mmCIF file of C-alpha atoms in Angstrom:
data_model
loop_
_atom_site.group_PDB
_atom_site.id
_atom_site.type_symbol
_atom_site.label_atom_id
_atom_site.label_comp_id
_atom_site.label_asym_id
_atom_site.label_seq_id
_atom_site.Cartn_x
_atom_site.Cartn_y
_atom_site.Cartn_z
ATOM 1 C CA UNK A 1 100.368 122.435 171.605
ATOM 2 C CA UNK A 2 99.492 126.120 171.573
ATOM 3 C CA UNK A 3 102.248 128.186 169.979
ATOM 4 C CA UNK A 4 104.126 125.030 169.006
ATOM 5 C CA UNK A 5 101.406 123.944 166.571
ATOM 6 C CA UNK A 6 101.927 125.002 162.970
ATOM 7 C CA UNK A 7 99.984 124.728 159.729
ATOM 8 C CA UNK A 8 101.912 122.990 156.944
ATOM 9 C CA UNK A 9 100.973 123.523 153.304
ATOM 10 C CA UNK A 10 102.208 121.745 150.187
ATOM 11 C CA UNK A 11 104.321 124.165 148.118
ATOM 12 C CA UNK A 12 103.458 124.942 144.542
ATOM 13 C CA UNK A 13 105.219 122.997 141.838
ATOM 14 C CA UNK A 14 108.850 123.954 141.396
ATOM 15 C CA UNK A 15 109.299 125.324 144.927
ATOM 16 C CA UNK A 16 112.075 123.772 147.041
ATOM 17 C CA UNK A 17 110.200 122.376 150.045
ATOM 18 C CA UNK A 18 113.380 121.772 152.077
ATOM 19 C CA UNK A 19 113.243 125.452 153.074
ATOM 20 C CA UNK A 20 110.167 126.912 154.732
ATOM 21 C CA UNK A 21 108.864 129.467 157.208
ATOM 22 C CA UNK A 22 107.070 128.373 160.385
ATOM 23 C CA UNK A 23 104.408 130.910 161.398
ATOM 24 C CA UNK A 24 102.824 130.683 164.882
ATOM 25 C CA UNK A 25 99.026 130.404 164.849
ATOM 26 C CA UNK A 26 96.956 133.487 165.636
ATOM 27 C CA UNK A 27 96.815 134.222 169.362
ATOM 28 C CA UNK A 28 99.613 131.786 170.168
ATOM 29 C CA UNK A 29 102.497 134.219 170.240
ATOM 30 C CA UNK A 30 102.811 134.416 174.002
ATOM 31 C CA UNK A 31 104.965 131.309 174.192
ATOM 32 C CA UNK A 32 106.737 131.467 170.868
ATOM 33 C CA UNK A 33 110.293 132.645 170.311
ATOM 34 C CA UNK A 34 110.808 136.325 169.672
ATOM 35 C CA UNK A 35 113.666 138.558 168.648
ATOM 36 C CA UNK A 36 112.278 141.199 171.027
ATOM 37 C CA UNK A 37 111.517 139.632 174.413
ATOM 38 C CA UNK A 38 109.906 141.697 177.141
ATOM 39 C CA UNK A 39 112.852 140.899 179.386
ATOM 40 C CA UNK A 40 116.303 139.511 178.678
ATOM 41 C CA UNK A 41 117.619 136.906 181.097
ATOM 42 C CA UNK A 42 121.197 137.557 182.220
ATOM 43 C CA UNK A 43 123.966 135.315 180.923
ATOM 44 C CA UNK A 44 127.014 134.253 182.939
ATOM 45 C CA UNK A 45 130.210 136.195 182.347
ATOM 46 C CA UNK A 46 132.038 134.943 179.271
ATOM 47 C CA UNK A 47 128.914 134.116 177.264
ATOM 48 C CA UNK A 48 127.244 136.392 174.738
ATOM 49 C CA UNK A 49 124.000 136.216 172.779
ATOM 50 C CA UNK A 50 124.177 135.528 169.052
ATOM 51 C CA UNK A 51 122.545 138.468 167.249
ATOM 52 C CA UNK A 52 119.276 137.747 165.410
ATOM 53 C CA UNK A 53 119.048 134.161 166.717
ATOM 54 C CA UNK A 54 115.897 134.958 168.686
ATOM 55 C CA UNK A 55 114.893 134.517 172.305
ATOM 56 C CA UNK A 56 112.868 132.075 174.354
ATOM 57 C CA UNK A 57 109.634 133.168 176.014
ATOM 58 C CA UNK A 58 111.661 133.570 179.238
ATOM 59 C CA UNK A 59 114.096 135.938 177.570
ATOM 60 C CA UNK A 60 117.007 133.538 177.040
ATOM 61 C CA UNK A 61 118.858 133.817 173.706
ATOM 62 C CA UNK A 62 118.245 130.738 171.559
ATOM 63 C CA UNK A 63 121.931 130.740 170.635
ATOM 64 C CA UNK A 64 124.881 131.966 172.653
ATOM 65 C CA UNK A 65 128.623 131.891 172.102
ATOM 66 C CA UNK A 66 131.280 131.007 174.650
ATOM 67 C CA UNK A 67 134.016 133.632 174.429
ATOM 68 C CA UNK A 68 136.715 131.319 175.821
ATOM 69 C CA UNK A 69 136.591 128.658 173.069
ATOM 70 C CA UNK A 70 134.293 130.266 170.488
ATOM 71 C CA UNK A 71 131.751 127.430 170.698
ATOM 72 C CA UNK A 72 128.139 127.973 169.659
ATOM 73 C CA UNK A 73 125.529 126.737 172.165
ATOM 74 C CA UNK A 74 121.832 125.921 171.687
ATOM 75 C CA UNK A 75 119.116 126.696 174.230
ATOM 76 C CA UNK A 76 117.167 123.698 175.573
ATOM 77 C CA UNK A 77 113.974 124.826 177.382
ATOM 78 C CA UNK A 78 112.794 123.420 180.695
ATOM 79 C CA UNK A 79 110.337 120.564 180.256
ATOM 80 C CA UNK A 80 109.703 116.863 180.815
ATOM 81 C CA UNK A 81 111.600 114.628 178.407
ATOM 82 C CA UNK A 82 111.793 110.925 177.631
ATOM 83 C CA UNK A 83 114.772 108.862 178.736
ATOM 84 C CA UNK A 84 115.587 105.273 177.800
ATOM 85 C CA UNK A 85 113.427 102.727 176.007
ATOM 86 C CA UNK A 86 110.905 99.959 176.640
ATOM 87 C CA UNK A 87 112.182 97.967 173.679
ATOM 88 C CA UNK A 88 115.934 97.646 173.852
ATOM 89 C CA UNK A 89 118.868 96.464 175.963
ATOM 90 C CA UNK A 90 118.306 96.080 179.691
ATOM 91 C CA UNK A 91 120.739 98.850 180.615
ATOM 92 C CA UNK A 92 118.525 101.388 178.784
ATOM 93 C CA UNK A 93 115.190 100.168 180.200
ATOM 94 C CA UNK A 94 112.567 101.181 181.086
ATOM 95 C CA UNK A 95 111.620 104.429 179.416
ATOM 96 C CA UNK A 96 111.103 107.091 182.056
ATOM 97 C CA UNK A 97 110.144 110.757 182.227
ATOM 98 C CA UNK A 98 112.686 113.275 183.516
ATOM 99 C CA UNK A 99 112.103 116.961 184.233
ATOM 100 C CA UNK A 100 115.050 119.210 183.409
ATOM 101 C CA UNK A 101 115.528 122.915 183.964
ATOM 102 C CA UNK A 102 116.608 124.990 180.990
ATOM 103 C CA UNK A 103 120.229 124.724 179.867
ATOM 104 C CA UNK A 104 122.534 125.285 176.908
ATOM 105 C CA UNK A 105 124.489 122.604 175.066
ATOM 106 C CA UNK A 106 127.298 122.854 172.529
ATOM 107 C CA UNK A 107 125.989 122.664 168.974
ATOM 108 C CA UNK A 108 129.086 120.645 168.001
ATOM 109 C CA UNK A 109 131.560 118.376 169.743
ATOM 110 C CA UNK A 110 134.750 119.923 171.128
ATOM 111 C CA UNK A 111 137.176 120.004 168.219
ATOM 112 C CA UNK A 112 140.885 119.285 168.053
ATOM 113 C CA UNK A 113 141.562 122.967 167.438
ATOM 114 C CA UNK A 114 139.619 124.021 170.519
ATOM 115 C CA UNK A 115 141.197 121.325 172.660
ATOM 116 C CA UNK A 116 144.737 122.191 171.561
ATOM 117 C CA UNK A 117 144.192 125.851 172.502
ATOM 118 C CA UNK A 118 143.029 124.651 175.907
ATOM 119 C CA UNK A 119 146.093 122.410 176.347
ATOM 120 C CA UNK A 120 148.428 125.316 175.611
ATOM 121 C CA UNK A 121 146.617 127.608 178.033
ATOM 122 C CA UNK A 122 146.461 124.904 180.696
ATOM 123 C CA UNK A 123 150.231 124.304 180.521
ATOM 124 C CA UNK A 124 150.976 128.026 180.749
ATOM 125 C CA UNK A 125 148.686 128.576 183.728
ATOM 126 C CA UNK A 126 148.923 125.254 185.585
ATOM 127 C CA UNK A 127 152.491 124.351 184.585
ATOM 128 C CA UNK A 128 151.286 120.853 183.809
ATOM 129 C CA UNK A 129 151.035 119.096 180.450
ATOM 130 C CA UNK A 130 147.872 117.268 179.486
ATOM 131 C CA UNK A 131 147.884 114.238 177.228
ATOM 132 C CA UNK A 132 147.148 115.024 173.590
ATOM 133 C CA UNK A 133 144.091 113.525 171.861
ATOM 134 C CA UNK A 134 144.648 110.211 170.133
ATOM 135 C CA UNK A 135 143.700 111.651 166.721
ATOM 136 C CA UNK A 136 145.978 114.687 166.998
ATOM 137 C CA UNK A 137 147.048 114.342 163.341
ATOM 138 C CA UNK A 138 143.483 114.867 162.089
ATOM 139 C CA UNK A 139 142.264 118.293 160.888
ATOM 140 C CA UNK A 140 141.400 120.888 163.532
ATOM 141 C CA UNK A 141 137.660 120.676 162.766
ATOM 142 C CA UNK A 142 137.447 116.995 163.779
ATOM 143 C CA UNK A 143 136.280 116.072 167.293
ATOM 144 C CA UNK A 144 139.007 115.585 169.890
ATOM 145 C CA UNK A 145 139.106 111.830 170.621
ATOM 146 C CA UNK A 146 140.651 109.585 173.235
ATOM 147 C CA UNK A 147 140.394 112.303 175.903
ATOM 148 C CA UNK A 148 140.129 110.962 179.453
ATOM 149 C CA UNK A 149 137.063 111.849 181.514
ATOM 150 C CA UNK A 150 139.182 113.904 183.923
ATOM 151 C CA UNK A 151 140.739 115.942 181.110
ATOM 152 C CA UNK A 152 137.305 116.465 179.529
ATOM 153 C CA UNK A 153 136.117 117.805 182.880
ATOM 154 C CA UNK A 154 139.221 120.014 183.101
ATOM 155 C CA UNK A 155 138.255 121.470 179.741
ATOM 156 C CA UNK A 156 134.700 122.197 180.881
ATOM 157 C CA UNK A 157 136.034 123.969 183.977
ATOM 158 C CA UNK A 158 138.392 126.015 181.799
ATOM 159 C CA UNK A 159 135.522 127.282 179.644
ATOM 160 C CA UNK A 160 133.135 127.691 182.625
ATOM 161 C CA UNK A 161 130.797 124.896 181.551
ATOM 162 C CA UNK A 162 130.006 121.330 182.649
ATOM 163 C CA UNK A 163 129.773 117.843 181.175
ATOM 164 C CA UNK A 164 126.155 116.924 180.343
ATOM 165 C CA UNK A 165 124.178 114.487 182.446
ATOM 166 C CA UNK A 166 122.593 111.552 180.635
ATOM 167 C CA UNK A 167 119.151 113.207 180.512
ATOM 168 C CA UNK A 168 120.615 116.498 179.281
ATOM 169 C CA UNK A 169 122.479 114.753 176.473
ATOM 170 C CA UNK A 170 119.510 112.572 175.505
ATOM 171 C CA UNK A 171 116.958 115.397 175.600
ATOM 172 C CA UNK A 172 119.127 117.468 173.272
ATOM 173 C CA UNK A 173 119.200 114.507 170.878
ATOM 174 C CA UNK A 174 115.561 113.367 171.023
ATOM 175 C CA UNK A 175 113.856 116.747 171.139
ATOM 176 C CA UNK A 176 110.498 117.592 172.734
ATOM 177 C CA UNK A 177 108.753 114.620 171.093
ATOM 178 C CA UNK A 178 111.189 111.974 172.317
ATOM 179 C CA UNK A 179 112.340 110.817 168.878
ATOM 180 C CA UNK A 180 114.430 107.664 168.583
ATOM 181 C CA UNK A 181 116.992 109.592 166.537
ATOM 182 C CA UNK A 182 117.808 113.285 166.256
ATOM 183 C CA UNK A 183 115.995 113.509 162.901
ATOM 184 C CA UNK A 184 112.881 111.563 163.967
ATOM 185 C CA UNK A 185 111.807 107.927 164.164
ATOM 186 C CA UNK A 186 112.640 106.824 160.611
ATOM 187 C CA UNK A 187 115.799 105.315 159.217
ATOM 188 C CA UNK A 188 118.869 107.439 158.617
ATOM 189 C CA UNK A 189 119.345 108.808 155.121
ATOM 190 C CA UNK A 190 123.044 109.624 155.031
ATOM 191 C CA UNK A 191 124.447 111.548 152.104
ATOM 192 C CA UNK A 192 127.263 110.812 151.560
ATOM 193 C CA UNK A 193 127.346 107.310 153.041
ATOM 194 C CA UNK A 194 128.056 106.981 156.742
ATOM 195 C CA UNK A 195 128.958 104.000 158.908
ATOM 196 C CA UNK A 196 129.102 103.529 162.698
ATOM 197 C CA UNK A 197 132.346 104.736 164.293
ATOM 198 C CA UNK A 198 133.107 106.866 161.234
ATOM 199 C CA UNK A 199 134.711 110.139 162.280
ATOM 200 C CA UNK A 200 134.356 113.290 160.191
ATOM 201 C CA UNK A 201 134.618 117.026 160.657
ATOM 202 C CA UNK A 202 131.940 118.215 163.087
ATOM 203 C CA UNK A 203 128.609 119.199 161.520
ATOM 204 C CA UNK A 204 129.399 117.347 158.277
ATOM 205 C CA UNK A 205 126.004 115.614 158.016
ATOM 206 C CA UNK A 206 122.951 117.841 157.689
ATOM 207 C CA UNK A 207 120.676 114.926 158.591
ATOM 208 C CA UNK A 208 122.365 114.487 161.977
ATOM 209 C CA UNK A 209 120.754 117.496 163.612
ATOM 210 C CA UNK A 210 118.245 117.424 166.459
ATOM 211 C CA UNK A 211 115.027 119.484 166.772
ATOM 212 C CA UNK A 212 117.030 121.901 168.923
ATOM 213 C CA UNK A 213 119.668 122.375 166.224
ATOM 214 C CA UNK A 214 122.412 120.261 167.818
ATOM 215 C CA UNK A 215 124.707 118.261 165.505
ATOM 216 C CA UNK A 216 126.340 114.833 165.620
ATOM 217 C CA UNK A 217 124.348 113.289 168.450
ATOM 218 C CA UNK A 218 123.784 110.157 166.362
ATOM 219 C CA UNK A 219 127.171 109.767 164.697
ATOM 220 C CA UNK A 220 130.759 110.938 165.032
ATOM 221 C CA UNK A 221 132.302 110.669 168.532
ATOM 222 C CA UNK A 222 130.876 108.749 171.417
ATOM 223 C CA UNK A 223 130.546 111.377 174.137
ATOM 224 C CA UNK A 224 131.303 111.549 177.833
ATOM 225 C CA UNK A 225 128.493 112.236 180.296
ATOM 226 C CA UNK A 226 128.872 113.338 183.897
ATOM 227 C CA UNK A 227 127.116 110.236 185.256
ATOM 228 C CA UNK A 228 128.797 107.284 186.897
ATOM 229 C CA UNK A 229 127.760 104.063 185.193
ATOM 230 C CA UNK A 230 125.085 101.736 186.505
ATOM 231 C CA UNK A 231 123.374 99.034 184.402
ATOM 232 C CA UNK A 232 120.000 99.829 186.022
ATOM 233 C CA UNK A 233 119.827 103.622 186.569
ATOM 234 C CA UNK A 234 116.260 104.072 185.323
ATOM 235 C CA UNK A 235 114.889 101.312 187.552
ATOM 236 C CA UNK A 236 116.704 102.893 190.494
ATOM 237 C CA UNK A 237 115.455 106.380 189.659
ATOM 238 C CA UNK A 238 111.800 105.269 189.731
ATOM 239 C CA UNK A 239 111.984 102.663 192.477
ATOM 240 C CA UNK A 240 109.819 104.755 194.829
ATOM 241 C CA UNK A 241 107.031 105.036 192.286
ATOM 242 C CA UNK A 242 107.957 108.423 190.829
ATOM 243 C CA UNK A 243 106.178 109.181 187.565
ATOM 244 C CA UNK A 244 108.581 112.024 186.762
ATOM 245 C CA UNK A 245 112.191 112.082 187.972
ATOM 246 C CA UNK A 246 113.376 115.511 189.042
ATOM 247 C CA UNK A 247 116.821 116.864 189.965
ATOM 248 C CA UNK A 248 118.605 113.992 188.219
ATOM 249 C CA UNK A 249 122.212 113.585 189.336
ATOM 250 C CA UNK A 250 122.733 109.941 188.409
ATOM 251 C CA UNK A 251 123.856 107.004 190.551
ATOM 252 C CA UNK A 252 125.712 107.744 193.775
ATOM 253 C CA UNK A 253 128.463 105.306 192.895
ATOM 254 C CA UNK A 254 129.771 103.490 189.836
ATOM 255 C CA UNK A 255 128.748 99.835 189.649
ATOM 256 C CA UNK A 256 131.756 99.251 187.389
ATOM 257 C CA UNK A 257 134.735 100.920 189.074
ATOM 258 C CA UNK A 258 136.110 104.043 187.332
ATOM 259 C CA UNK A 259 133.505 103.852 184.565
ATOM 260 C CA UNK A 260 131.325 106.716 183.348
ATOM 261 C CA UNK A 261 128.545 106.804 180.791
ATOM 262 C CA UNK A 262 129.159 107.552 177.129
ATOM 263 C CA UNK A 263 126.386 108.203 174.611
ATOM 264 C CA UNK A 264 126.097 108.574 170.860
ATOM 265 C CA UNK A 265 127.149 106.558 167.806
ATOM 266 C CA UNK A 266 125.304 103.500 169.098
ATOM 267 C CA UNK A 267 123.648 100.609 167.235
ATOM 268 C CA UNK A 268 121.208 101.860 164.573
ATOM 269 C CA UNK A 269 121.988 105.426 165.690
ATOM 270 C CA UNK A 270 119.563 105.127 168.637
ATOM 271 C CA UNK A 271 119.599 108.166 170.949
ATOM 272 C CA UNK A 272 118.873 106.071 174.048
ATOM 273 C CA UNK A 273 121.996 103.930 173.635
ATOM 274 C CA UNK A 274 124.426 104.089 176.581
ATOM 275 C CA UNK A 275 127.654 102.296 177.502
ATOM 276 C CA UNK A 276 130.256 102.188 180.295
ATOM 277 C CA UNK A 277 133.757 103.416 179.488
ATOM 278 C CA UNK A 278 136.818 103.620 181.712
ATOM 279 C CA UNK A 279 137.541 107.187 182.812
ATOM 280 C CA UNK A 280 141.253 106.568 182.299
ATOM 281 C CA UNK A 281 141.190 104.546 179.073
ATOM 282 C CA UNK A 282 138.400 105.984 176.927
ATOM 283 C CA UNK A 283 139.333 104.399 173.631
ATOM 284 C CA UNK A 284 139.849 105.922 170.185
ATOM 285 C CA UNK A 285 136.305 107.125 169.461
ATOM 286 C CA UNK A 286 135.331 108.930 172.686
ATOM 287 C CA UNK A 287 135.040 112.711 172.706
ATOM 288 C CA UNK A 288 132.761 115.186 174.471
ATOM 289 C CA UNK A 289 130.723 118.364 174.373
ATOM 290 C CA UNK A 290 129.709 120.770 177.135
ATOM 291 C CA UNK A 291 126.591 122.220 178.731
ATOM 292 C CA UNK A 292 125.824 125.394 180.657
ATOM 293 C CA UNK A 293 123.179 124.858 183.312
ATOM 294 C CA UNK A 294 121.599 126.499 186.375
ATOM 295 C CA UNK A 295 120.459 129.487 184.336
ATOM 296 C CA UNK A 296 117.747 130.563 186.776
ATOM 297 C CA UNK A 297 118.948 129.898 190.345
ATOM 298 C CA UNK A 298 116.368 130.242 193.083
ATOM 299 C CA UNK A 299 116.750 133.529 194.967
ATOM 300 C CA UNK A 300 116.715 131.831 198.361
ATOM 301 C CA UNK A 301 119.305 129.340 197.170
ATOM 302 C CA UNK A 302 121.483 132.194 195.921
ATOM 303 C CA UNK A 303 121.403 133.780 199.387
ATOM 304 C CA UNK A 304 122.455 130.483 200.933
ATOM 305 C CA UNK A 305 125.225 130.037 198.379
ATOM 306 C CA UNK A 306 123.995 126.559 197.405
ATOM 307 C CA UNK A 307 123.098 127.075 193.750
ATOM 308 C CA UNK A 308 125.942 124.824 192.625
ATOM 309 C CA UNK A 309 124.440 121.729 194.274
ATOM 310 C CA UNK A 310 122.308 119.160 192.530
ATOM 311 C CA UNK A 311 120.180 116.823 194.563
ATOM 312 C CA UNK A 312 120.382 113.191 193.544
ATOM 313 C CA UNK A 313 117.174 111.419 192.558
ATOM 314 C CA UNK A 314 118.420 108.012 193.700
#
């Protein structure tokens, strides 16, 4: 695939093959990442590029940091990605293709430490106390759990981000090749041992990292998405014969009242797994992470002041 094709060679005996350099093929550098882009795309206020992380071909930093909560974010390029499955539960069928514009997503889930700082700031500014996470006695580097959907959204507003849509979350997990799991299509090789619903400090498992460098999309917390829950969203999205769904905004209404989609930590660590969870009673293993989208608003849309809108596909 042009600049994304690499030559792999077997290392000589005694060399640790878990570390390697990927060198773009000759003549393919026009689309590869660079630390010196011709142009640098502007970032929203409150977000800064991570030095030496590199840039996309469009000039976007591959890693940025949110100054409000200190979170590291990974760049996800615009492309068509796979969503759902043809061999699984009905609520995740069929597999469809979704086009997404470029966006950033948190490398790790929102931690207890980050959420507690938000709660303190929220009370000081809004004069209103938010409910504490259910696992408040855990270390600060564990994901904040048991946070309602509304409070998760309040957090994203506080840090000038958004909750991910289902396709945004799943693309970050499956990568450009549509893997079943963040690490690929094979079975998980956890070291140390890991079981479903096990909660650890974020980024504890090196195997649970996606091709885009995002952690804990297989295990750790189940994570809120922006979408209202429907058991048949992919059928609805392609009901008019679309081969590629664009401008995904999810169902217009929740089939199960007050329920939104959560993803992650599903059976066999499958990235396409999805479930409905009550916005008000999320349960003890539900957390969240954030995205930053609409990085390249259309100039005409900017003049109209409509860049914040997302058209629904169904």
